[in-house]
Amino acid sequence: METLETEKFFSDDKPLPKPISDHSEIKTKARRNAVVSVLIQPFQWLQMLSSRLNLSFVLGVVLVYGVNQGFSGSIFKVVTDYYWKDVQQVQPSVVQLYMGLYYIPWVMRPIWGLFTDVFPIKGYKRKPYFVVSGVLGLVSAIAIVVLGKLPAALALSCLLGVSAAMAIADVVIDACIATNSINIRSLAPDIQSLCMVCSSAGALVGYATSGVFVHQLGPQGALGVLAFSPATIVILGFFIYEKRSSTVPTQKTKKDTDGLGVAVKGMCKTVKYPEVWKPSLYMFISLALNISTHEGHFYWYTDPTAGPAFSQEFVGIIYAIGALASMFGVLIYHKKLKGYSFRNILFFAQLLYVFSGMLDLVFIKRWNLTLGIPDSLFVITEESFTKMISKIRWIPMVVLSTRLCPLGIEGTFFAFLMCIDSFGQLASKWGGGFVLHAFGVTRHDFGNLWLVILIRNILRLVTVCFVFLVPDSDHLDDLVPSDVLPKKQSEDDDDDDIKLLLL
């Protein structure tokens, strides 16, 4: 009897309870799936942007922002610092003046915008300007390497040519960015996030390799690396598809003149609105009052006696980690902050920016050593925090700029707003150079560098008082009145909505 009951028990069709090991396997698979979903999210996001915007638009942003501004811009920053310091042997305050001149081509962005909007070349608005910018940058980068040690004025001219090439390519792609941000306003933060991610990723690669280039090739030889980016822009210009205008020369001349008049009138009318000039004024103030002390820092922490004497490779690593932190800043904005109003984001970001500036003061006074924190660890932490906050502070201003552009002259007007920002950065560089000179900070004398940094931090705090100029609205709200543009439009409206298609 007992045997039969035992057989009946084991022959029952009820499923046996799963072992504990099976539950652990299920949890492991769940974790694995969660990790995979996180890893594929960026690719799904890119796929969404490509489908809703245009694949060629996404590729254009990657090339211009990732390669041209990110990679080439980071190489430009590090290599030129060493070039002026070691090859030309210029004082830090003078280098600040030269660096301010780099922004002149960026201040001229409205001019490049007018050319791309109303002066097509052989019927094309975008293709020729990509080619022109690429050739200009390629010739300038090769000249400064091939011609040997140049006089400071000629070397500065070549570097200005490289900067102008970056600015022109930026204006062409920014016209497309402004158009898409206006047409699909819900994607405006995503578009800027794409731009910032590409820029930060390119900067990460550029900064990580810049120190090696300087060490292996020397400051002047490393400038030859700058020829890579404009070469890709030239190729981009040849292989970008664009609808060609079929107007005859006389009609074309009249149309260009009318288009220029419409663009200028539209810009003048738009700027007069308080909804436009107030946030534009804040963007300028926030940049101009943030006086740059970069060259004072650079000369100090590469000095073997007064500073920590960081090597060329480690300087590149510092900037590379800062670029990685910038990507985290973009991620934080994209995931958590893009739904908040512009005013709230900029208010708290500016306060954190003041705090990050105080870390520079701690480092210059070497209080970190008193706290037992090594120089290398502290400078990496400070750079990471500063870059992350800078990116969170910068993205809302760019998104706000795209929302202020009237449709029809969005390329020109966005270039005009970015020109204001570039002019603010120029004022920041020159203001910092003046303060460095006034307080006697030289190649080997850094006694008053901490005072310069303290003044900069106080000015950053003053900027908080002007946040009221920023509208208390988000990226979905209408900011520009509907009657901004003159009612008379150009005959061929299709050309204003040209989308880049990669053959």
Short mmCIF file of C-alpha atoms in Angstrom, two decimals:
data_model
loop_
_atom_site.label_atom_id
_atom_site.label_comp_id
_atom_site.label_asym_id
_atom_site.label_seq_id
_atom_site.Cartn_x
_atom_site.Cartn_y
_atom_site.Cartn_z
CA MET A 1 0.00 0.00 0.00
CA GLU A 2 2.76 2.36 0.88
CA THR A 3 4.53 1.58 -2.37
CA LEU A 4 1.42 2.37 -4.43
CA GLU A 5 0.88 5.68 -2.68
CA THR A 6 4.48 6.60 -3.24
CA GLU A 7 4.24 5.79 -6.96
CA LYS A 8 1.00 7.76 -7.21
CA PHE A 9 2.64 10.76 -5.60
CA PHE A 10 5.59 10.77 -7.98
CA SER A 11 3.44 10.03 -11.02
CA ASP A 12 1.21 13.06 -10.40
CA ASP A 13 1.15 15.53 -13.32
CA LYS A 14 1.56 18.58 -11.07
CA PRO A 15 4.67 20.57 -12.02
CA LEU A 16 7.53 20.34 -9.64
CA PRO A 17 8.60 23.57 -7.91
CA LYS A 18 11.46 25.29 -9.72
CA PRO A 19 14.84 25.11 -8.05
CA ILE A 20 16.24 28.24 -6.49
CA SER A 21 18.92 28.32 -9.17
CA ASP A 22 16.21 28.91 -11.82
CA HIS A 23 15.05 32.03 -10.00
CA SER A 24 18.58 33.36 -9.94
CA GLU A 25 18.88 32.71 -13.66
CA ILE A 26 15.66 34.66 -14.27
CA LYS A 27 17.01 37.59 -12.27
CA THR A 28 20.29 37.42 -14.18
CA LYS A 29 18.45 37.48 -17.51
CA ALA A 30 16.34 40.41 -16.34
CA ARG A 31 19.46 42.36 -15.40
CA ARG A 32 21.05 41.45 -18.71
CA ASN A 33 18.00 42.64 -20.63
CA ALA A 34 17.99 45.89 -18.65
CA VAL A 35 21.64 46.50 -19.51
CA VAL A 36 21.00 45.72 -23.18
CA SER A 37 18.02 48.10 -23.26
CA VAL A 38 20.15 50.87 -21.79
CA LEU A 39 22.90 50.25 -24.35
CA ILE A 40 20.54 50.30 -27.32
CA GLN A 41 18.66 53.42 -26.21
CA PRO A 42 21.13 55.80 -27.91
CA PHE A 43 20.79 53.88 -31.18
CA GLN A 44 16.99 53.92 -30.92
CA TRP A 45 17.17 57.65 -30.25
CA LEU A 46 19.33 58.22 -33.34
CA GLN A 47 16.97 56.08 -35.39
CA MET A 48 14.04 58.18 -34.20
CA LEU A 49 15.82 61.42 -35.13
CA SER A 50 16.80 60.05 -38.53
CA SER A 51 13.24 58.98 -39.30
CA ARG A 52 11.54 62.17 -38.08
CA LEU A 53 14.15 64.63 -39.35
CA ASN A 54 16.44 63.21 -42.01
CA LEU A 55 19.34 60.77 -42.02
CA SER A 56 21.53 63.21 -43.91
CA PHE A 57 20.78 65.92 -41.34
CA VAL A 58 21.99 63.63 -38.54
CA LEU A 59 25.14 62.76 -40.51
CA GLY A 60 25.78 66.43 -41.20
CA VAL A 61 25.56 67.23 -37.49
CA VAL A 62 27.99 64.41 -36.70
CA LEU A 63 30.55 65.69 -39.21
CA VAL A 64 30.28 69.39 -38.42
CA TYR A 65 29.80 69.22 -34.66
CA GLY A 66 31.67 65.98 -33.97
CA VAL A 67 34.66 66.20 -36.31
CA ASN A 68 34.87 69.90 -37.18
CA GLN A 69 34.06 71.50 -33.82
CA GLY A 70 34.61 68.67 -31.35
CA PHE A 71 37.77 66.91 -32.53
CA SER A 72 39.42 69.72 -34.48
CA GLY A 73 38.35 72.38 -31.97
CA SER A 74 39.90 70.49 -29.04
CA ILE A 75 43.14 69.91 -30.93
CA PHE A 76 43.13 73.60 -31.85
CA LYS A 77 42.73 74.66 -28.22
CA VAL A 78 45.49 72.52 -26.71
CA VAL A 79 48.04 72.75 -29.53
CA THR A 80 47.76 76.53 -29.94
CA ASP A 81 48.25 76.96 -26.18
CA TYR A 82 51.60 75.17 -26.42
CA TYR A 83 52.40 76.88 -29.72
CA TRP A 84 52.11 80.39 -28.25
CA LYS A 85 53.80 79.36 -25.01
CA ASP A 86 56.76 77.32 -26.30
CA VAL A 87 57.27 78.34 -29.94
CA GLN A 88 56.28 82.02 -29.95
CA GLN A 89 56.98 82.51 -26.19
CA VAL A 90 54.16 85.01 -25.67
CA GLN A 91 52.88 86.31 -22.33
CA PRO A 92 49.54 84.83 -21.11
CA SER A 93 47.73 88.19 -21.27
CA VAL A 94 48.79 88.59 -24.93
CA VAL A 95 47.64 85.05 -25.72
CA GLN A 96 44.25 85.97 -24.26
CA LEU A 97 44.14 88.83 -26.79
CA TYR A 98 45.02 86.48 -29.63
CA MET A 99 42.42 83.97 -28.50
CA GLY A 100 39.84 86.74 -28.53
CA LEU A 101 40.68 87.35 -32.18
CA TYR A 102 39.83 83.71 -32.92
CA TYR A 103 36.21 84.64 -32.27
CA ILE A 104 36.08 87.33 -34.97
CA PRO A 105 35.05 84.83 -37.70
CA TRP A 106 32.35 83.60 -35.31
CA VAL A 107 31.18 87.16 -34.68
CA MET A 108 30.81 87.48 -38.45
CA ARG A 109 28.34 84.59 -38.59
CA PRO A 110 25.41 86.81 -39.64
CA ILE A 111 27.39 87.66 -42.80
CA TRP A 112 27.98 83.96 -43.54
CA GLY A 113 24.29 83.38 -42.78
CA LEU A 114 23.21 86.06 -45.26
CA PHE A 115 25.41 84.52 -47.94
CA THR A 116 23.99 81.04 -47.41
CA ASP A 117 20.39 82.24 -47.23
CA VAL A 118 20.17 84.75 -50.10
CA PHE A 119 23.30 84.36 -52.28
CA PRO A 120 23.39 80.88 -53.83
CA ILE A 121 26.36 79.92 -55.99
CA LYS A 122 25.37 78.37 -59.32
CA GLY A 123 21.95 77.67 -57.90
CA TYR A 124 23.15 76.05 -54.66
CA LYS A 125 22.82 77.53 -51.18
CA ARG A 126 24.64 74.96 -49.04
CA LYS A 127 27.06 72.86 -51.09
CA PRO A 128 29.47 75.63 -52.19
CA TYR A 129 29.87 77.04 -48.69
CA PHE A 130 30.84 73.66 -47.28
CA VAL A 131 33.52 73.40 -49.99
CA VAL A 132 34.73 76.99 -49.44
CA SER A 133 35.06 76.50 -45.68
CA GLY A 134 36.87 73.19 -46.11
CA VAL A 135 39.40 74.57 -48.61
CA LEU A 136 40.06 77.62 -46.41
CA GLY A 137 40.73 75.48 -43.35
CA LEU A 138 42.85 72.99 -45.28
CA VAL A 139 45.12 75.65 -46.80
CA SER A 140 45.51 77.52 -43.49
CA ALA A 141 46.40 74.40 -41.49
CA ILE A 142 48.95 73.19 -44.03
CA ALA A 143 50.55 76.65 -44.39
CA ILE A 144 51.34 77.07 -40.69
CA VAL A 145 53.13 73.71 -40.67
CA VAL A 146 54.96 73.88 -44.01
CA LEU A 147 56.21 77.46 -43.78
CA GLY A 148 58.19 76.85 -40.58
CA LYS A 149 58.34 79.30 -37.68
CA LEU A 150 56.30 82.29 -38.78
CA PRO A 151 56.10 85.84 -37.42
CA ALA A 152 53.36 86.11 -34.82
CA ALA A 153 51.09 88.16 -37.10
CA LEU A 154 51.30 85.66 -39.98
CA ALA A 155 50.82 82.69 -37.65
CA LEU A 156 47.78 84.38 -36.16
CA SER A 157 46.38 84.92 -39.68
CA CYS A 158 46.68 81.21 -40.45
CA LEU A 159 44.97 80.27 -37.18
CA LEU A 160 42.23 82.79 -37.95
CA GLY A 161 41.76 81.00 -41.28
CA VAL A 162 41.25 77.69 -39.47
CA SER A 163 38.77 79.36 -37.11
CA ALA A 164 36.89 80.97 -40.03
CA ALA A 165 36.57 77.58 -41.73
CA MET A 166 34.96 76.13 -38.61
CA ALA A 167 32.60 79.11 -38.33
CA ILE A 168 31.36 78.94 -41.93
CA ALA A 169 30.66 75.21 -41.75
CA ASP A 170 28.87 75.78 -38.43
CA VAL A 171 26.60 78.44 -39.95
CA VAL A 172 25.55 76.19 -42.84
CA ILE A 173 24.51 73.31 -40.58
CA ASP A 174 22.97 75.68 -38.02
CA ALA A 175 20.56 76.96 -40.66
CA CYS A 176 19.24 73.41 -41.00
CA ILE A 177 19.12 73.03 -37.21
CA ALA A 178 17.07 76.20 -36.81
CA THR A 179 14.64 75.12 -39.53
CA ASN A 180 14.06 71.70 -37.99
CA SER A 181 13.75 73.16 -34.49
CA ILE A 182 11.00 75.49 -35.71
CA ASN A 183 9.14 72.94 -37.81
CA ILE A 184 9.26 70.20 -35.15
CA ARG A 185 9.55 72.18 -31.93
CA SER A 186 9.15 69.09 -29.72
CA LEU A 187 12.51 67.86 -31.04
CA ALA A 188 14.40 71.12 -30.46
CA PRO A 189 16.01 69.87 -27.20
CA ASP A 190 16.80 66.52 -28.85
CA ILE A 191 18.51 68.26 -31.77
CA GLN A 192 20.65 70.33 -29.42
CA SER A 193 21.40 67.23 -27.37
CA LEU A 194 22.60 65.53 -30.55
CA CYS A 195 24.82 68.51 -31.35
CA MET A 196 26.28 68.61 -27.85
CA VAL A 197 26.84 64.84 -27.67
CA CYS A 198 28.66 64.85 -31.02
CA SER A 199 30.72 67.88 -29.98
CA SER A 200 31.63 66.34 -26.61
CA ALA A 201 32.46 62.95 -28.14
CA GLY A 202 34.70 64.57 -30.73
CA ALA A 203 36.32 66.69 -28.04
CA LEU A 204 36.91 63.58 -25.95
CA VAL A 205 38.89 61.98 -28.76
CA GLY A 206 40.68 65.22 -29.61
CA TYR A 207 41.72 66.04 -26.06
CA ALA A 208 42.79 62.46 -25.35
CA THR A 209 45.18 62.52 -28.32
CA SER A 210 46.26 66.18 -28.30
CA GLY A 211 48.93 65.74 -25.64
CA VAL A 212 50.41 62.81 -27.53
CA PHE A 213 50.47 64.83 -30.76
CA VAL A 214 52.24 67.72 -29.04
CA HIS A 215 54.77 65.41 -27.40
CA GLN A 216 55.53 63.41 -30.57
CA LEU A 217 55.27 66.11 -33.26
CA GLY A 218 55.94 69.29 -31.31
CA PRO A 219 53.48 72.19 -31.04
CA GLN A 220 53.98 73.34 -34.62
CA GLY A 221 53.91 69.90 -36.20
CA ALA A 222 50.78 68.97 -34.27
CA LEU A 223 48.95 71.85 -35.95
CA GLY A 224 49.00 69.74 -39.13
CA VAL A 225 46.35 67.50 -37.57
CA LEU A 226 43.93 70.40 -38.04
CA ALA A 227 43.94 69.66 -41.79
CA PHE A 228 41.90 66.47 -41.28
CA SER A 229 38.63 68.14 -40.36
CA PRO A 230 38.37 70.62 -43.27
CA ALA A 231 39.21 67.79 -45.66
CA THR A 232 36.08 65.94 -44.49
CA ILE A 233 34.03 69.13 -44.89
CA VAL A 234 35.20 69.45 -48.51
CA ILE A 235 34.09 65.87 -49.18
CA LEU A 236 30.78 66.57 -47.46
CA GLY A 237 30.22 69.59 -49.72
CA PHE A 238 30.72 67.52 -52.88
CA PHE A 239 28.50 64.62 -51.86
CA ILE A 240 25.59 66.53 -50.32
CA TYR A 241 22.50 66.61 -52.51
CA GLU A 242 20.70 69.91 -52.81
CA LYS A 243 17.96 71.09 -55.12
CA ARG A 244 19.36 73.49 -57.67
CA SER A 245 17.56 76.73 -58.42
CA SER A 246 16.47 77.09 -62.04
CA THR A 247 16.19 80.90 -62.14
CA VAL A 248 17.94 82.79 -64.94
CA PRO A 249 20.76 85.23 -64.05
CA THR A 250 18.62 88.42 -64.24
CA GLN A 251 15.87 86.86 -62.15
CA LYS A 252 18.49 85.49 -59.77
CA THR A 253 20.04 88.93 -59.21
CA LYS A 254 16.65 90.51 -58.53
CA LYS A 255 15.67 87.63 -56.26
CA ASP A 256 18.94 87.89 -54.29
CA THR A 257 18.44 91.62 -53.79
CA ASP A 258 14.84 91.17 -52.69
CA GLY A 259 15.83 88.28 -50.44
CA LEU A 260 18.54 90.37 -48.81
CA GLY A 261 16.08 93.18 -48.17
CA VAL A 262 13.50 90.81 -46.69
CA ALA A 263 16.13 89.20 -44.46
CA VAL A 264 17.49 92.51 -43.14
CA LYS A 265 13.99 93.91 -42.51
CA GLY A 266 12.94 90.71 -40.79
CA MET A 267 16.01 90.75 -38.53
CA CYS A 268 15.55 94.41 -37.58
CA LYS A 269 11.88 93.88 -36.81
CA THR A 270 12.51 90.74 -34.78
CA VAL A 271 15.27 92.23 -32.64
CA LYS A 272 12.97 95.04 -31.46
CA TYR A 273 10.64 92.65 -29.66
CA PRO A 274 11.31 92.37 -25.88
CA GLU A 275 10.76 88.62 -26.18
CA VAL A 276 13.90 88.54 -28.35
CA TRP A 277 16.30 91.24 -27.16
CA LYS A 278 15.95 90.49 -23.43
CA PRO A 279 17.15 86.85 -23.53
CA SER A 280 19.74 87.83 -26.14
CA LEU A 281 21.07 90.45 -23.74
CA TYR A 282 21.25 87.88 -20.95
CA MET A 283 23.21 85.49 -23.15
CA PHE A 284 25.75 88.20 -23.88
CA ILE A 285 26.02 89.30 -20.23
CA SER A 286 26.42 85.75 -18.95
CA LEU A 287 29.35 85.19 -21.32
CA ALA A 288 31.01 88.60 -21.12
CA LEU A 289 31.00 88.80 -17.31
CA ASN A 290 32.52 85.33 -17.10
CA ILE A 291 36.01 86.66 -17.82
CA SER A 292 38.39 83.99 -19.04
CA THR A 293 41.45 83.10 -16.95
CA HIS A 294 42.33 80.06 -19.04
CA GLU A 295 45.81 81.15 -20.09
CA GLY A 296 46.74 82.08 -16.53
CA HIS A 297 45.66 78.60 -15.44
CA PHE A 298 47.48 76.91 -18.31
CA TYR A 299 50.78 78.71 -17.74
CA TRP A 300 50.52 78.05 -14.00
CA TYR A 301 49.84 74.32 -13.96
CA THR A 302 52.48 73.62 -16.62
CA ASP A 303 55.12 75.70 -14.78
CA PRO A 304 57.77 73.47 -13.12
CA THR A 305 58.33 75.77 -10.12
CA ALA A 306 55.17 77.70 -9.27
CA GLY A 307 52.60 75.10 -10.33
CA PRO A 308 52.14 71.33 -10.32
CA ALA A 309 54.03 70.98 -13.65
CA PHE A 310 51.53 68.75 -15.44
CA SER A 311 52.91 66.97 -18.49
CA GLN A 312 51.61 67.45 -22.02
CA GLU A 313 49.89 64.06 -22.01
CA PHE A 314 48.22 64.72 -18.65
CA VAL A 315 46.93 68.11 -19.82
CA GLY A 316 45.21 66.30 -22.70
CA ILE A 317 43.78 63.75 -20.25
CA ILE A 318 42.36 66.55 -18.07
CA TYR A 319 40.55 68.07 -21.04
CA ALA A 320 39.41 64.63 -22.26
CA ILE A 321 37.81 63.81 -18.92
CA GLY A 322 36.18 67.25 -19.00
CA ALA A 323 34.71 66.41 -22.43
CA LEU A 324 33.37 63.14 -21.03
CA ALA A 325 31.78 65.08 -18.16
CA SER A 326 30.21 67.39 -20.75
CA MET A 327 28.47 64.37 -22.26
CA PHE A 328 27.04 63.56 -18.84
CA GLY A 329 25.84 67.15 -18.64
CA VAL A 330 24.03 66.71 -21.96
CA LEU A 331 22.50 63.46 -20.69
CA ILE A 332 21.30 65.11 -17.48
CA TYR A 333 19.68 67.94 -19.41
CA HIS A 334 18.09 65.60 -21.95
CA LYS A 335 16.69 63.18 -19.37
CA LYS A 336 15.79 65.41 -16.42
CA LEU A 337 15.83 69.12 -17.22
CA LYS A 338 14.44 69.81 -20.68
CA GLY A 339 10.89 70.03 -19.34
CA TYR A 340 11.70 72.89 -16.95
CA SER A 341 11.54 76.56 -17.86
CA PHE A 342 14.59 78.32 -19.28
CA ARG A 343 14.72 80.75 -16.36
CA ASN A 344 14.76 78.09 -13.65
CA ILE A 345 17.45 76.01 -15.34
CA LEU A 346 19.72 78.99 -15.95
CA PHE A 347 19.25 80.36 -12.42
CA PHE A 348 20.35 77.19 -10.63
CA ALA A 349 23.00 76.37 -13.25
CA GLN A 350 24.58 79.80 -12.76
CA LEU A 351 24.70 79.31 -8.98
CA LEU A 352 26.45 75.97 -9.45
CA TYR A 353 28.80 77.67 -11.91
CA VAL A 354 29.81 80.11 -9.18
CA PHE A 355 30.54 77.18 -6.88
CA SER A 356 32.67 75.46 -9.53
CA GLY A 357 34.69 78.67 -9.87
CA MET A 358 35.53 78.52 -6.17
CA LEU A 359 37.17 75.15 -6.78
CA ASP A 360 39.68 76.94 -9.04
CA LEU A 361 40.50 79.24 -6.14
CA VAL A 362 41.08 76.25 -3.84
CA PHE A 363 43.41 74.72 -6.42
CA ILE A 364 45.45 77.87 -7.02
CA LYS A 365 45.94 78.40 -3.28
CA ARG A 366 46.88 74.69 -2.98
CA TRP A 367 44.38 74.17 -0.18
CA ASN A 368 43.67 70.78 -1.71
CA LEU A 369 47.08 69.59 -0.49
CA THR A 370 46.16 70.74 3.02
CA LEU A 371 43.07 68.57 2.76
CA GLY A 372 45.19 65.65 1.56
CA ILE A 373 43.84 65.66 -2.02
CA PRO A 374 46.54 65.20 -4.71
CA ASP A 375 46.75 67.80 -7.48
CA SER A 376 45.94 65.31 -10.24
CA LEU A 377 42.80 64.01 -8.51
CA PHE A 378 41.57 67.49 -7.58
CA VAL A 379 42.07 69.03 -11.03
CA ILE A 380 40.24 66.14 -12.71
CA THR A 381 37.34 66.46 -10.27
CA GLU A 382 37.20 70.23 -10.70
CA GLU A 383 37.38 70.01 -14.51
CA SER A 384 34.64 67.36 -14.64
CA PHE A 385 32.25 69.33 -12.43
CA THR A 386 32.90 72.61 -14.26
CA LYS A 387 32.40 71.15 -17.73
CA MET A 388 29.22 69.35 -16.73
CA ILE A 389 27.70 72.51 -15.26
CA SER A 390 28.90 74.58 -18.23
CA LYS A 391 27.09 72.26 -20.63
CA ILE A 392 23.87 72.29 -18.58
CA ARG A 393 24.13 76.09 -18.56
CA TRP A 394 24.84 76.36 -22.28
CA ILE A 395 22.24 74.02 -23.84
CA PRO A 396 19.16 75.99 -22.67
CA MET A 397 20.62 79.17 -24.16
CA VAL A 398 21.11 77.49 -27.55
CA VAL A 399 17.65 75.91 -27.47
CA LEU A 400 16.22 79.32 -26.57
CA SER A 401 18.10 80.85 -29.51
CA THR A 402 16.48 78.41 -31.93
CA ARG A 403 13.06 79.30 -30.53
CA LEU A 404 13.68 83.02 -31.17
CA CYS A 405 14.28 82.57 -34.90
CA PRO A 406 11.47 83.59 -37.29
CA LEU A 407 10.75 81.11 -40.06
CA GLY A 408 12.12 82.20 -43.43
CA ILE A 409 15.33 83.84 -42.19
CA GLU A 410 16.12 81.29 -39.52
CA GLY A 411 19.64 80.66 -40.83
CA THR A 412 20.57 84.34 -40.81
CA PHE A 413 18.89 85.14 -37.52
CA PHE A 414 20.29 82.10 -35.70
CA ALA A 415 23.74 83.10 -36.95
CA PHE A 416 23.03 86.60 -35.61
CA LEU A 417 22.17 85.23 -32.15
CA MET A 418 25.24 83.01 -32.15
CA CYS A 419 27.24 86.07 -33.19
CA ILE A 420 26.07 87.75 -29.97
CA ASP A 421 27.32 84.74 -28.04
CA SER A 422 30.66 84.82 -29.87
CA PHE A 423 30.99 88.52 -29.17
CA GLY A 424 30.38 87.74 -25.49
CA GLN A 425 33.12 85.12 -25.57
CA LEU A 426 35.45 87.60 -27.26
CA ALA A 427 34.71 90.11 -24.49
CA SER A 428 35.36 87.33 -21.97
CA LYS A 429 38.80 86.60 -23.45
CA TRP A 430 39.84 90.22 -23.75
CA GLY A 431 38.44 91.10 -20.33
CA GLY A 432 40.37 88.22 -18.80
CA GLY A 433 43.55 89.28 -20.62
CA PHE A 434 43.17 92.84 -19.34
CA VAL A 435 42.70 91.65 -15.74
CA LEU A 436 45.67 89.27 -15.99
CA HIS A 437 47.83 92.13 -17.29
CA ALA A 438 46.52 94.59 -14.69
CA PHE A 439 47.39 92.23 -11.82
CA GLY A 440 50.83 91.40 -13.21
CA VAL A 441 50.30 87.72 -14.07
CA THR A 442 53.12 86.76 -16.47
CA ARG A 443 54.84 83.63 -17.75
CA HIS A 444 56.62 83.11 -14.42
CA ASP A 445 54.82 85.37 -11.92
CA PHE A 446 51.52 83.97 -10.62
CA GLY A 447 51.33 85.70 -7.24
CA ASN A 448 48.09 87.55 -8.01
CA LEU A 449 46.42 84.81 -10.05
CA TRP A 450 44.13 83.97 -7.14
CA LEU A 451 42.85 87.57 -7.10
CA VAL A 452 41.97 87.34 -10.78
CA ILE A 453 40.01 84.15 -10.14
CA LEU A 454 38.22 85.74 -7.20
CA ILE A 455 37.14 88.68 -9.37
CA ARG A 456 35.90 86.26 -12.02
CA ASN A 457 33.81 84.38 -9.45
CA ILE A 458 32.27 87.60 -8.15
CA LEU A 459 31.27 88.54 -11.71
CA ARG A 460 29.71 85.11 -12.16
CA LEU A 461 27.60 85.76 -9.07
CA VAL A 462 26.55 89.16 -10.44
CA THR A 463 25.22 87.39 -13.55
CA VAL A 464 22.50 85.77 -11.42
CA CYS A 465 20.90 89.21 -11.04
CA PHE A 466 20.11 89.30 -14.78
CA VAL A 467 18.29 85.95 -15.03
CA PHE A 468 14.95 87.83 -15.01
CA LEU A 469 15.67 88.72 -18.66
CA VAL A 470 15.12 85.06 -19.62
CA PRO A 471 11.49 84.07 -20.30
CA ASP A 472 9.81 81.81 -17.76
CA SER A 473 8.74 79.35 -20.46
CA ASP A 474 9.88 76.05 -21.94
CA HIS A 475 10.82 74.93 -25.43
CA LEU A 476 7.20 74.24 -26.44
CA ASP A 477 5.94 77.77 -25.86
CA ASP A 478 5.65 80.36 -28.62
CA LEU A 479 8.23 83.09 -28.04
CA VAL A 480 8.33 85.04 -31.31
CA PRO A 481 5.15 86.92 -32.36
CA SER A 482 3.53 85.63 -35.54
CA ASP A 483 3.74 88.98 -37.36
CA VAL A 484 7.53 89.24 -37.22
CA LEU A 485 8.25 88.80 -40.91
CA PRO A 486 7.17 91.10 -43.73
CA LYS A 487 4.26 89.62 -45.62
CA LYS A 488 6.05 89.67 -48.96
CA GLN A 489 8.04 86.49 -49.36
CA SER A 490 10.42 85.22 -51.94
CA GLU A 491 8.92 83.60 -55.06
CA ASP A 492 10.64 80.28 -54.62
CA ASP A 493 9.74 79.27 -51.06
CA ASP A 494 10.89 75.71 -51.57
CA ASP A 495 14.53 76.75 -51.45
CA ASP A 496 14.10 77.96 -47.86
CA ASP A 497 13.30 74.43 -46.70
CA ILE A 498 16.19 72.66 -48.37
CA LYS A 499 17.03 69.45 -46.62
CA LEU A 500 20.45 67.86 -46.91
CA LEU A 501 20.39 64.45 -48.55
CA LEU A 502 23.57 62.39 -48.63
CA LEU A 503 24.01 60.58 -51.94
#
